[in-house]
Amino acid sequence: MCLYGYCRISKKSQSIDRQVRNIKEEYPHSVIIQEAFTGTKINRPEWSKLYKKLQNGDIVIFDSVSRISRNSEEGFSLYKELFEKGISLVFLKEHHIDTDSYKKAMQGIVDINISSGDSATDNLIHGIMSAINKFMMNKVEQDIYKAFEQSEKEVMDLHQRTKEGIETARLNGKQIGLPKGTKLVTKKSIQAKEQILKYNKSFNGSLNNEDTWKLIGISKTTFYKYKEEMLTEALP
């Protein structure tokens, strides 16, 4: 059995630390899988890697149901698929829909085999038990599906409130974001520029542009942005 904790953020600018901390507090020995990728699709890179190696008996912990998917239909489908493969799912903020709850509901289904000698009575009993079993499973599945729907709604509501808040601020004359041309100076940008100055052949180094941004570990876009700023600052 392997124990995994899956953490996902929608934007690389967000912090994933809270999810990691929450999972490690309850499952300190879990292997944490981190991903910065939109949840509107199931085929996320790190999730895909984890999905391929999951085996019967493995456990995957999520901080909340929204981390497995933002789409209720795909999320519920994936939930059932993994359950049927023997994978246990744990949701720290929605323990009532852990796969253990689903399993208990299935164990509660009565497999009745009564023969009273009267076919009409037997048919009635089996019809009643079948209806009860179907009701139990539908109830559990509805609870799980509603949890996914609620998560999806909360994300949509948050996006809408953010959008409305930005628009309200703009109409009130507030500056949204940094003024055009403003340079955001951070510890990371300072360190990156120092390394560009040291390694790039446009300055004091011997590396071409591509080798420089790969060595430093920044994106191509960020590299050229920093380089342009540095060249501009160097002008008399």
Coordinates of N, CA and C in Angstrom, one line a residue:
M1 N 0.8 -1.2 0.0 CA 0.0 0.0 0.0 C 0.9 1.2 0.0
C2 N 0.5 2.2 -0.9 CA 1.2 3.5 -0.9 C 0.3 4.6 -0.5
L3 N 0.8 5.6 0.2 CA 0.0 6.7 0.7 C 0.5 8.0 0.0
Y4 N -0.4 8.6 -0.7 CA -0.1 9.8 -1.5 C -0.9 11.0 -1.0
G5 N -0.3 12.2 -1.0 CA -1.1 13.4 -0.8 C -1.0 14.3 -2.0
Y6 N -2.1 14.6 -2.6 CA -2.1 15.3 -3.9 C -2.5 16.8 -3.6
C7 N -1.6 17.7 -4.0 CA -1.9 19.1 -3.8 C -1.9 19.9 -5.1
R8 N -2.8 20.7 -5.3 CA -2.9 21.4 -6.6 C -3.3 22.9 -6.4
I9 N -2.6 23.8 -7.1 CA -3.0 25.2 -7.2 C -3.3 25.5 -8.6
S10 N -4.2 26.5 -8.8 CA -4.6 26.8 -10.2 C -3.6 27.7 -10.9
K11 N -2.9 28.5 -10.1 CA -1.9 29.4 -10.6 C -0.6 29.3 -9.9
K12 N 0.5 29.4 -10.6 CA 1.8 29.2 -10.0 C 2.1 30.3 -9.0
S13 N 1.4 31.4 -9.1 CA 1.6 32.5 -8.2 C 1.0 32.2 -6.8
Q14 N 0.1 31.2 -6.7 CA -0.6 30.9 -5.4 C 0.4 30.0 -4.6
S15 N 0.1 30.0 -3.3 CA 0.9 29.1 -2.4 C 0.2 27.8 -2.2
I16 N 1.0 26.8 -2.2 CA 0.5 25.4 -2.1 C 0.8 24.9 -0.7
D17 N 1.5 25.7 0.1 CA 2.0 25.3 1.4 C 0.9 24.8 2.4
R18 N -0.3 25.5 2.3 CA -1.4 25.2 3.2 C -1.9 23.8 3.0
Q19 N -2.0 23.4 1.7 CA -2.5 22.1 1.4 C -1.5 21.0 1.9
V20 N -0.2 21.3 1.7 CA 0.8 20.3 2.1 C 0.8 20.2 3.6
R21 N 0.7 21.3 4.3 CA 0.7 21.3 5.8 C -0.5 20.5 6.3
N22 N -1.7 20.8 5.8 CA -2.9 20.1 6.2 C -2.8 18.6 6.1
I23 N -2.3 18.1 4.9 CA -2.2 16.7 4.7 C -1.1 16.1 5.6
K24 N 0.0 16.8 5.7 CA 1.1 16.2 6.6 C 0.8 16.1 8.0
E25 N -0.1 17.0 8.5 CA -0.5 17.0 9.9 C -1.3 15.7 10.2
E26 N -2.1 15.3 9.3 CA -2.9 14.0 9.5 C -2.3 12.8 9.0
Y27 N -1.4 13.0 7.9 CA -0.8 11.8 7.3 C 0.7 12.2 7.1
P28 N 1.5 12.2 8.2 CA 2.9 12.6 8.1 C 3.8 11.8 7.2
H29 N 3.4 10.5 6.9 CA 4.2 9.6 6.1 C 3.8 9.6 4.6
S30 N 2.8 10.5 4.3 CA 2.4 10.5 2.9 C 3.4 11.1 1.9
V31 N 3.4 10.6 0.7 CA 4.3 11.2 -0.3 C 3.5 12.3 -1.0
I32 N 4.0 13.5 -1.0 CA 3.3 14.6 -1.5 C 3.6 14.8 -3.0
I33 N 2.5 15.0 -3.7 CA 2.6 15.3 -5.2 C 2.0 16.7 -5.3
Q34 N 2.8 17.6 -5.9 CA 2.4 19.0 -6.1 C 2.2 19.3 -7.5
E35 N 1.2 20.2 -7.8 CA 0.9 20.6 -9.1 C 0.4 22.0 -9.2
A36 N 0.9 22.8 -10.1 CA 0.3 24.1 -10.4 C -0.3 24.0 -11.8
F37 N -1.6 23.7 -11.8 CA -2.3 23.5 -13.1 C -3.8 23.7 -13.0
T38 N -4.4 24.2 -14.0 CA -5.9 24.3 -13.9 C -6.6 23.0 -13.7
G39 N -7.7 23.0 -12.9 CA -8.4 21.8 -12.6 C -9.6 21.6 -13.5
T40 N -9.7 22.4 -14.6 CA -10.9 22.3 -15.4 C -10.8 21.0 -16.3
K41 N -9.6 20.4 -16.3 CA -9.5 19.2 -17.1 C -8.9 18.1 -16.2
I42 N -9.2 16.9 -16.5 CA -8.6 15.8 -15.6 C -7.2 15.5 -16.0
N43 N -6.8 15.7 -17.2 CA -5.4 15.3 -17.7 C -4.4 16.3 -17.3
R44 N -4.1 16.4 -15.9 CA -3.1 17.2 -15.4 C -1.8 16.4 -15.4
P45 N -0.7 17.0 -15.7 CA 0.6 16.3 -15.8 C 1.0 15.4 -14.6
E46 N 1.1 16.1 -13.4 CA 1.5 15.3 -12.2 C 0.5 14.3 -11.8
W47 N -0.8 14.7 -11.9 CA -1.9 13.8 -11.6 C -1.8 12.6 -12.5
S48 N -1.6 12.8 -13.8 CA -1.5 11.7 -14.8 C -0.4 10.7 -14.4
K49 N 0.7 11.2 -13.9 CA 1.8 10.3 -13.5 C 1.4 9.5 -12.3
L50 N 0.7 10.2 -11.4 CA 0.3 9.5 -10.2 C -0.8 8.4 -10.5
Y51 N -1.7 8.8 -11.4 CA -2.9 8.0 -11.7 C -2.4 6.7 -12.4
K52 N -1.3 6.7 -13.2 CA -0.8 5.6 -13.9 C -0.2 4.5 -12.9
K53 N 0.4 5.0 -11.8 CA 1.0 4.1 -10.9 C 0.2 3.7 -9.6
L54 N -1.0 4.2 -9.6 CA -1.9 3.8 -8.5 C -2.3 2.4 -8.6
Q55 N -2.3 1.6 -7.5 CA -2.7 0.2 -7.4 C -3.7 0.0 -6.3
N56 N -4.3 -1.2 -6.5 CA -5.3 -1.6 -5.5 C -4.8 -1.5 -4.1
G57 N -5.4 -0.8 -3.2 CA -5.0 -0.7 -1.8 C -4.3 0.7 -1.5
D58 N -3.9 1.4 -2.6 CA -3.3 2.7 -2.4 C -4.3 3.7 -1.9
I59 N -3.8 4.8 -1.2 CA -4.6 5.8 -0.7 C -4.2 7.2 -1.2
V60 N -5.1 8.0 -1.6 CA -4.8 9.4 -2.1 C -5.5 10.4 -1.2
I61 N -4.8 11.3 -0.6 CA -5.4 12.3 0.3 C -5.5 13.6 -0.4
F62 N -6.6 14.3 -0.3 CA -6.8 15.7 -0.9 C -7.2 16.6 0.3
D63 N -6.7 17.8 0.2 CA -7.1 18.8 1.2 C -8.6 19.0 1.1
S64 N -9.2 19.1 -0.1 CA -10.6 19.2 -0.3 C -11.0 18.6 -1.6
V65 N -12.3 18.4 -1.8 CA -12.8 17.8 -3.0 C -12.5 18.6 -4.3
S66 N -12.3 19.9 -4.1 CA -12.0 20.8 -5.2 C -10.6 20.5 -5.8
R67 N -9.7 19.8 -5.1 CA -8.4 19.5 -5.6 C -8.4 18.4 -6.6
I68 N -9.4 17.5 -6.6 CA -9.4 16.4 -7.5 C -10.0 16.9 -8.8
S69 N -10.9 17.8 -8.8 CA -11.5 18.4 -10.0 C -12.4 19.5 -9.7
R70 N -12.5 20.5 -10.5 CA -13.5 21.6 -10.3 C -14.8 21.3 -11.0
N71 N -14.8 20.3 -11.9 CA -16.0 19.9 -12.6 C -16.6 18.7 -11.9
S72 N -17.9 18.9 -11.5 CA -18.6 17.9 -10.7 C -18.8 16.6 -11.4
E73 N -19.1 16.7 -12.7 CA -19.4 15.5 -13.5 C -18.1 14.7 -13.6
E74 N -17.0 15.3 -14.0 CA -15.8 14.6 -14.2 C -15.2 14.1 -12.9
G75 N -15.4 14.9 -11.8 CA -14.9 14.6 -10.5 C -15.6 13.4 -10.0
F76 N -16.9 13.3 -10.1 CA -17.7 12.2 -9.6 C -17.3 10.9 -10.4
S77 N -17.2 11.1 -11.7 CA -16.8 9.9 -12.6 C -15.5 9.4 -12.2
L78 N -14.5 10.2 -11.9 CA -13.1 9.8 -11.5 C -13.2 9.1 -10.1
Y79 N -14.0 9.7 -9.2 CA -14.2 9.1 -7.9 C -14.6 7.7 -8.0
K80 N -15.7 7.4 -8.8 CA -16.2 6.1 -8.9 C -15.2 5.1 -9.6
E81 N -14.5 5.7 -10.6 CA -13.5 4.8 -11.3 C -12.4 4.4 -10.4
L82 N -11.9 5.3 -9.6 CA -10.8 4.9 -8.6 C -11.3 4.0 -7.6
F83 N -12.5 4.2 -7.1 CA -13.1 3.4 -6.1 C -13.2 1.9 -6.6
E84 N -13.7 1.8 -7.8 CA -13.9 0.4 -8.4 C -12.5 -0.3 -8.6
K85 N -11.4 0.5 -8.7 CA -10.1 -0.1 -8.8 C -9.4 -0.4 -7.5
G86 N -10.2 -0.1 -6.4 CA -9.6 -0.4 -5.1 C -8.8 0.7 -4.5
I87 N -8.9 1.9 -5.1 CA -8.1 3.1 -4.6 C -8.9 3.8 -3.6
S88 N -8.4 4.1 -2.4 CA -9.1 4.8 -1.3 C -8.8 6.3 -1.5
L89 N -9.9 7.1 -1.4 CA -9.8 8.6 -1.5 C -10.2 9.2 -0.2
V90 N -9.4 10.2 0.3 CA -9.7 10.9 1.5 C -9.7 12.4 1.3
F91 N -10.8 13.0 1.8 CA -10.9 14.5 1.6 C -11.0 15.1 3.0
L92 N -9.9 15.8 3.4 CA -9.8 16.3 4.7 C -11.0 17.2 5.1
K93 N -11.5 18.0 4.2 CA -12.6 19.0 4.5 C -13.9 18.4 4.2
E94 N -14.0 17.2 3.7 CA -15.3 16.5 3.4 C -15.2 15.0 3.7
H95 N -14.8 14.7 4.9 CA -14.6 13.3 5.3 C -15.9 12.4 5.0
H96 N -17.1 13.1 5.0 CA -18.3 12.3 4.8 C -18.4 11.7 3.5
I97 N -17.6 12.1 2.5 CA -17.6 11.5 1.2 C -16.3 10.7 0.9
D98 N -15.5 10.4 1.9 CA -14.3 9.5 1.7 C -14.9 8.2 1.1
T99 N -14.0 7.5 0.4 CA -14.5 6.3 -0.2 C -14.8 5.2 0.8
D100 N -14.3 5.4 2.1 CA -14.7 4.5 3.1 C -16.2 4.6 3.4
S101 N -16.8 5.8 3.3 CA -18.2 6.0 3.5 C -19.0 5.3 2.4
Y102 N -18.5 5.4 1.2 CA -19.1 4.7 0.0 C -19.1 3.2 0.2
K103 N -17.9 2.7 0.7 CA -17.7 1.3 0.9 C -18.7 0.8 2.0
K104 N -18.9 1.5 3.1 CA -19.8 1.1 4.1 C -21.2 1.0 3.6
A105 N -21.6 2.0 2.7 CA -22.9 2.0 2.2 C -23.1 0.7 1.3
M106 N -22.1 0.3 0.6 CA -22.2 -0.9 -0.3 C -22.3 -2.1 0.6
Q107 N -21.6 -2.1 1.7 CA -21.6 -3.3 2.6 C -23.0 -3.4 3.3
G108 N -23.7 -2.2 3.4 CA -25.0 -2.2 4.0 C -26.1 -2.8 3.1
I109 N -25.7 -3.0 1.8 CA -26.7 -3.6 0.9 C -27.0 -5.0 1.3
V110 N -28.3 -5.3 1.4 CA -28.7 -6.7 1.9 C -28.8 -7.6 0.7
D111 N -28.1 -8.7 0.7 CA -28.3 -9.7 -0.3 C -29.2 -10.8 0.3
I112 N -30.4 -10.7 0.0 CA -31.4 -11.6 0.6 C -31.8 -12.7 -0.4
N113 N -31.9 -13.9 0.2 CA -32.2 -15.1 -0.6 C -33.2 -15.9 0.2
I114 N -34.5 -15.5 0.2 CA -35.5 -16.1 1.0 C -36.5 -16.9 0.1
S115 N -36.8 -18.0 0.5 CA -37.8 -18.8 -0.2 C -38.9 -19.2 0.7
S116 N -40.0 -18.6 0.6 CA -41.1 -18.8 1.6 C -42.0 -19.9 1.0
G117 N -41.8 -20.3 -0.2 CA -42.7 -21.3 -0.8 C -43.8 -20.7 -1.5
D118 N -43.9 -19.4 -1.4 CA -45.0 -18.6 -2.1 C -44.3 -17.6 -3.0
S119 N -44.5 -17.8 -4.3 CA -43.8 -16.9 -5.3 C -44.2 -15.5 -5.1
A120 N -45.4 -15.2 -4.8 CA -45.9 -13.8 -4.7 C -45.3 -13.2 -3.5
T121 N -45.1 -13.9 -2.4 CA -44.5 -13.3 -1.2 C -43.0 -13.1 -1.5
D122 N -42.3 -14.1 -2.1 CA -40.9 -14.0 -2.4 C -40.7 -12.7 -3.3
N123 N -41.5 -12.6 -4.3 CA -41.3 -11.5 -5.3 C -41.5 -10.1 -4.5
L124 N -42.5 -10.1 -3.6 CA -42.7 -8.9 -2.9 C -41.5 -8.5 -2.0
I125 N -41.0 -9.5 -1.3 CA -39.8 -9.3 -0.4 C -38.6 -8.8 -1.2
H126 N -38.3 -9.5 -2.3 CA -37.2 -9.2 -3.1 C -37.4 -7.8 -3.7
G127 N -38.6 -7.5 -4.1 CA -38.8 -6.1 -4.7 C -38.6 -5.0 -3.7
I128 N -39.0 -5.3 -2.4 CA -38.8 -4.3 -1.3 C -37.3 -4.1 -1.0
M129 N -36.6 -5.2 -0.9 CA -35.2 -5.2 -0.6 C -34.4 -4.5 -1.7
S130 N -34.8 -4.8 -2.9 CA -34.1 -4.2 -4.1 C -34.3 -2.7 -4.1
A131 N -35.5 -2.3 -3.7 CA -35.8 -0.8 -3.7 C -35.0 -0.2 -2.6
I132 N -34.9 -0.8 -1.4 CA -34.1 -0.3 -0.3 C -32.6 -0.1 -0.7
N133 N -32.1 -1.2 -1.3 CA -30.7 -1.1 -1.7 C -30.4 0.0 -2.7
K134 N -31.3 0.1 -3.6 CA -31.1 1.1 -4.7 C -31.2 2.5 -4.1
F135 N -32.1 2.7 -3.1 CA -32.3 4.0 -2.4 C -31.0 4.3 -1.7
M136 N -30.4 3.3 -1.0 CA -29.2 3.6 -0.2 C -28.1 4.0 -1.1
M137 N -27.8 3.4 -2.2 CA -26.8 3.7 -3.1 C -27.0 5.1 -3.8
N138 N -28.2 5.3 -4.2 CA -28.5 6.6 -4.7 C -28.3 7.8 -3.8
K139 N -28.6 7.5 -2.5 CA -28.4 8.5 -1.5 C -27.0 8.9 -1.3
V140 N -26.1 7.9 -1.2 CA -24.7 8.1 -1.0 C -24.1 8.8 -2.3
E141 N -24.5 8.3 -3.5 CA -24.0 8.9 -4.7 C -24.4 10.4 -4.8
Q142 N -25.6 10.7 -4.4 CA -26.1 12.1 -4.4 C -25.3 12.9 -3.5
D143 N -25.0 12.4 -2.3 CA -24.2 13.2 -1.4 C -22.8 13.5 -1.9
I144 N -22.2 12.5 -2.6 CA -20.9 12.7 -3.2 C -21.0 13.7 -4.3
Y145 N -21.9 13.5 -5.2 CA -22.1 14.4 -6.3 C -22.4 15.9 -5.9
K146 N -23.2 16.0 -4.8 CA -23.5 17.4 -4.3 C -22.2 18.0 -3.8
A147 N -21.3 17.2 -3.2 CA -20.1 17.8 -2.6 C -19.2 18.4 -3.8
F148 N -19.2 17.6 -4.9 CA -18.5 18.1 -6.1 C -19.1 19.4 -6.7
E149 N -20.5 19.4 -6.7 CA -21.2 20.5 -7.2 C -21.0 21.7 -6.4
Q150 N -21.0 21.6 -5.0 CA -20.8 22.7 -4.1 C -19.4 23.3 -4.3
S151 N -18.4 22.4 -4.4 CA -17.1 22.9 -4.6 C -16.9 23.7 -5.9
E152 N -17.6 23.2 -7.0 CA -17.5 23.8 -8.3 C -18.2 25.2 -8.2
K153 N -19.3 25.3 -7.5 CA -20.1 26.5 -7.3 C -19.2 27.6 -6.5
E154 N -18.5 27.1 -5.4 CA -17.7 28.0 -4.6 C -16.6 28.6 -5.4
V155 N -16.0 27.8 -6.3 CA -14.9 28.4 -7.2 C -15.5 29.4 -8.1
M156 N -16.6 29.1 -8.7 CA -17.2 30.1 -9.7 C -17.7 31.3 -9.0
D157 N -18.2 31.2 -7.7 CA -18.6 32.4 -7.0 C -17.4 33.3 -6.6
L158 N -16.3 32.6 -6.3 CA -15.1 33.3 -5.9 C -14.6 34.1 -7.1
H159 N -14.6 33.5 -8.3 CA -14.1 34.2 -9.5 C -15.1 35.4 -9.8
Q160 N -16.4 35.2 -9.6 CA -17.3 36.3 -9.9 C -17.1 37.4 -8.9
R161 N -16.9 37.1 -7.6 CA -16.8 38.2 -6.6 C -15.5 38.9 -6.9
T162 N -14.4 38.2 -7.3 CA -13.1 38.9 -7.6 C -13.3 39.8 -8.8
K163 N -14.0 39.3 -9.8 CA -14.2 40.1 -11.0 C -15.0 41.4 -10.7
E164 N -16.1 41.2 -9.9 CA -16.9 42.4 -9.5 C -16.1 43.4 -8.6
G165 N -15.3 42.8 -7.8 CA -14.5 43.7 -6.9 C -13.5 44.5 -7.7
I166 N -12.9 43.9 -8.7 CA -11.9 44.6 -9.5 C -12.6 45.7 -10.3
E167 N -13.8 45.4 -10.8 CA -14.5 46.3 -11.6 C -15.0 47.5 -10.8
T168 N -15.5 47.2 -9.6 CA -15.9 48.3 -8.6 C -14.7 49.2 -8.3
A169 N -13.6 48.6 -8.0 CA -12.4 49.4 -7.7 C -12.0 50.3 -8.9
R170 N -12.1 49.7 -10.1 CA -11.7 50.5 -11.3 C -12.7 51.7 -11.5
L171 N -14.0 51.5 -11.3 CA -15.0 52.5 -11.5 C -14.8 53.6 -10.5
N172 N -14.2 53.3 -9.3 CA -14.0 54.2 -8.3 C -12.7 54.9 -8.4
G173 N -12.0 54.7 -9.6 CA -10.8 55.4 -9.9 C -9.5 54.8 -9.3
K174 N -9.6 53.6 -8.7 CA -8.4 53.0 -8.1 C -7.6 52.3 -9.1
Q175 N -6.3 52.4 -8.9 CA -5.3 51.7 -9.8 C -5.4 50.2 -9.6
I176 N -5.6 49.5 -10.7 CA -5.7 48.0 -10.7 C -4.3 47.5 -11.2
G177 N -3.6 46.8 -10.3 CA -2.3 46.4 -10.7 C -1.3 47.5 -10.6
L178 N -0.1 47.2 -11.1 CA 1.0 48.2 -11.1 C 0.8 49.1 -12.3
P179 N 1.1 50.4 -12.2 CA 1.1 51.3 -13.3 C 2.0 50.8 -14.4
K180 N 1.6 51.1 -15.7 CA 2.4 50.7 -16.8 C 3.8 51.2 -16.7
G181 N 4.8 50.3 -16.9 CA 6.2 50.6 -16.9 C 6.8 50.4 -15.5
T182 N 6.0 50.1 -14.5 CA 6.5 49.9 -13.2 C 7.2 48.6 -13.1
K183 N 8.4 48.6 -12.5 CA 9.2 47.4 -12.3 C 9.0 46.9 -10.8
L184 N 8.6 45.6 -10.7 CA 8.4 45.0 -9.4 C 9.8 44.4 -9.0
V185 N 10.4 45.0 -7.9 CA 11.6 44.5 -7.4 C 11.4 43.5 -6.3
T186 N 11.9 42.3 -6.5 CA 11.8 41.3 -5.4 C 13.2 40.7 -5.2
K187 N 13.3 39.9 -4.1 CA 14.5 39.3 -3.8 C 14.9 38.3 -4.9
K188 N 13.9 37.6 -5.5 CA 14.1 36.7 -6.6 C 14.6 37.4 -7.8
S189 N 14.0 38.5 -8.2 CA 14.4 39.3 -9.4 C 15.8 39.8 -9.2
I190 N 16.2 40.2 -8.0 CA 17.5 40.8 -7.8 C 18.5 39.6 -8.0
Q191 N 18.3 38.5 -7.4 CA 19.2 37.3 -7.5 C 19.3 36.9 -9.0
A192 N 18.2 36.9 -9.7 CA 18.2 36.4 -11.1 C 19.0 37.4 -11.9
K193 N 18.9 38.7 -11.7 CA 19.7 39.7 -12.5 C 21.1 39.6 -12.2
E194 N 21.5 39.3 -10.9 CA 22.9 39.1 -10.6 C 23.5 37.9 -11.3
Q195 N 22.7 36.9 -11.5 CA 23.2 35.7 -12.2 C 23.3 35.9 -13.7
I196 N 22.3 36.7 -14.2 CA 22.4 37.1 -15.7 C 23.6 37.9 -15.9
L197 N 23.9 38.8 -15.0 CA 25.1 39.7 -15.2 C 26.4 38.8 -15.1
K198 N 26.3 37.8 -14.3 CA 27.5 36.9 -14.1 C 27.7 35.9 -15.3
Y199 N 26.6 35.4 -15.8 CA 26.7 34.3 -16.8 C 26.5 34.6 -18.2
N200 N 25.6 35.6 -18.5 CA 25.2 35.9 -19.9 C 26.3 36.7 -20.6
K201 N 26.6 36.3 -21.9 CA 27.7 36.9 -22.6 C 27.4 38.4 -23.0
S202 N 26.2 38.8 -22.9 CA 25.8 40.2 -23.1 C 26.4 41.1 -22.0
F203 N 26.9 40.5 -20.9 CA 27.4 41.2 -19.8 C 28.8 40.7 -19.5
N204 N 29.0 40.0 -18.4 CA 30.3 39.5 -18.0 C 30.5 38.0 -18.2
G205 N 29.5 37.3 -18.7 CA 29.6 35.9 -18.8 C 30.0 35.4 -20.2
S206 N 29.8 34.0 -20.4 CA 30.1 33.4 -21.6 C 28.9 32.6 -22.2
L207 N 27.8 32.6 -21.5 CA 26.7 31.8 -22.0 C 25.7 32.5 -22.9
N208 N 25.1 31.8 -23.8 CA 24.1 32.5 -24.7 C 22.8 32.6 -23.9
N209 N 21.8 33.2 -24.5 CA 20.6 33.5 -23.8 C 19.9 32.3 -23.2
E210 N 19.7 31.3 -24.1 CA 19.0 30.1 -23.7 C 19.7 29.3 -22.6
D211 N 21.0 29.2 -22.7 CA 21.8 28.5 -21.7 C 21.7 29.3 -20.3
T212 N 21.6 30.6 -20.4 CA 21.5 31.4 -19.2 C 20.2 31.2 -18.5
W213 N 19.1 31.3 -19.2 CA 17.8 31.1 -18.5 C 17.6 29.7 -18.0
K214 N 18.2 28.7 -18.7 CA 18.1 27.4 -18.2 C 18.9 27.1 -16.9
L215 N 20.1 27.7 -16.9 CA 21.0 27.6 -15.7 C 20.4 28.3 -14.5
I216 N 19.8 29.5 -14.7 CA 19.2 30.2 -13.6 C 17.9 29.6 -13.1
G217 N 17.2 29.0 -14.1 CA 15.9 28.4 -13.7 C 14.7 29.3 -13.8
I218 N 14.8 30.2 -14.8 CA 13.7 31.1 -15.0 C 13.1 30.9 -16.4
S219 N 11.9 31.5 -16.7 CA 11.3 31.3 -18.0 C 12.0 32.2 -19.0
K220 N 11.8 31.9 -20.3 CA 12.4 32.7 -21.4 C 11.8 34.1 -21.3
T221 N 10.5 34.2 -21.1 CA 9.9 35.5 -21.0 C 10.5 36.4 -19.9
T222 N 10.7 35.8 -18.7 CA 11.2 36.5 -17.6 C 12.7 36.9 -17.8
F223 N 13.4 36.0 -18.4 CA 14.8 36.3 -18.8 C 14.9 37.5 -19.6
Y224 N 14.2 37.6 -20.7 CA 14.2 38.7 -21.6 C 13.7 40.0 -21.0
K225 N 12.8 39.9 -20.1 CA 12.3 41.0 -19.4 C 13.4 41.6 -18.5
Y226 N 14.0 40.7 -17.7 CA 15.1 41.2 -16.8 C 16.3 41.7 -17.6
K227 N 16.6 41.1 -18.7 CA 17.7 41.5 -19.5 C 17.5 42.9 -20.1
E228 N 16.3 43.1 -20.6 CA 15.9 44.4 -21.2 C 16.0 45.5 -20.1
E229 N 15.5 45.2 -18.9 CA 15.6 46.2 -17.8 C 17.0 46.5 -17.5
M230 N 17.9 45.5 -17.5 CA 19.3 45.7 -17.1 C 20.0 46.5 -18.2
L231 N 19.7 46.3 -19.5 CA 20.3 47.0 -20.6 C 19.8 48.5 -20.5
T232 N 18.6 48.7 -20.2 CA 18.0 50.0 -20.1 C 18.7 50.8 -19.0
E233 N 18.8 50.1 -17.8 CA 19.5 50.8 -16.7 C 20.9 51.1 -16.9
A234 N 21.6 50.4 -17.9 CA 23.0 50.6 -18.2 C 23.2 51.8 -19.1
L235 N 22.1 52.2 -19.7 CA 22.2 53.3 -20.7 C 22.5 54.6 -19.9
P236 N 23.4 55.5 -20.5 CA 23.8 56.7 -19.8 C 22.6 57.7 -19.8

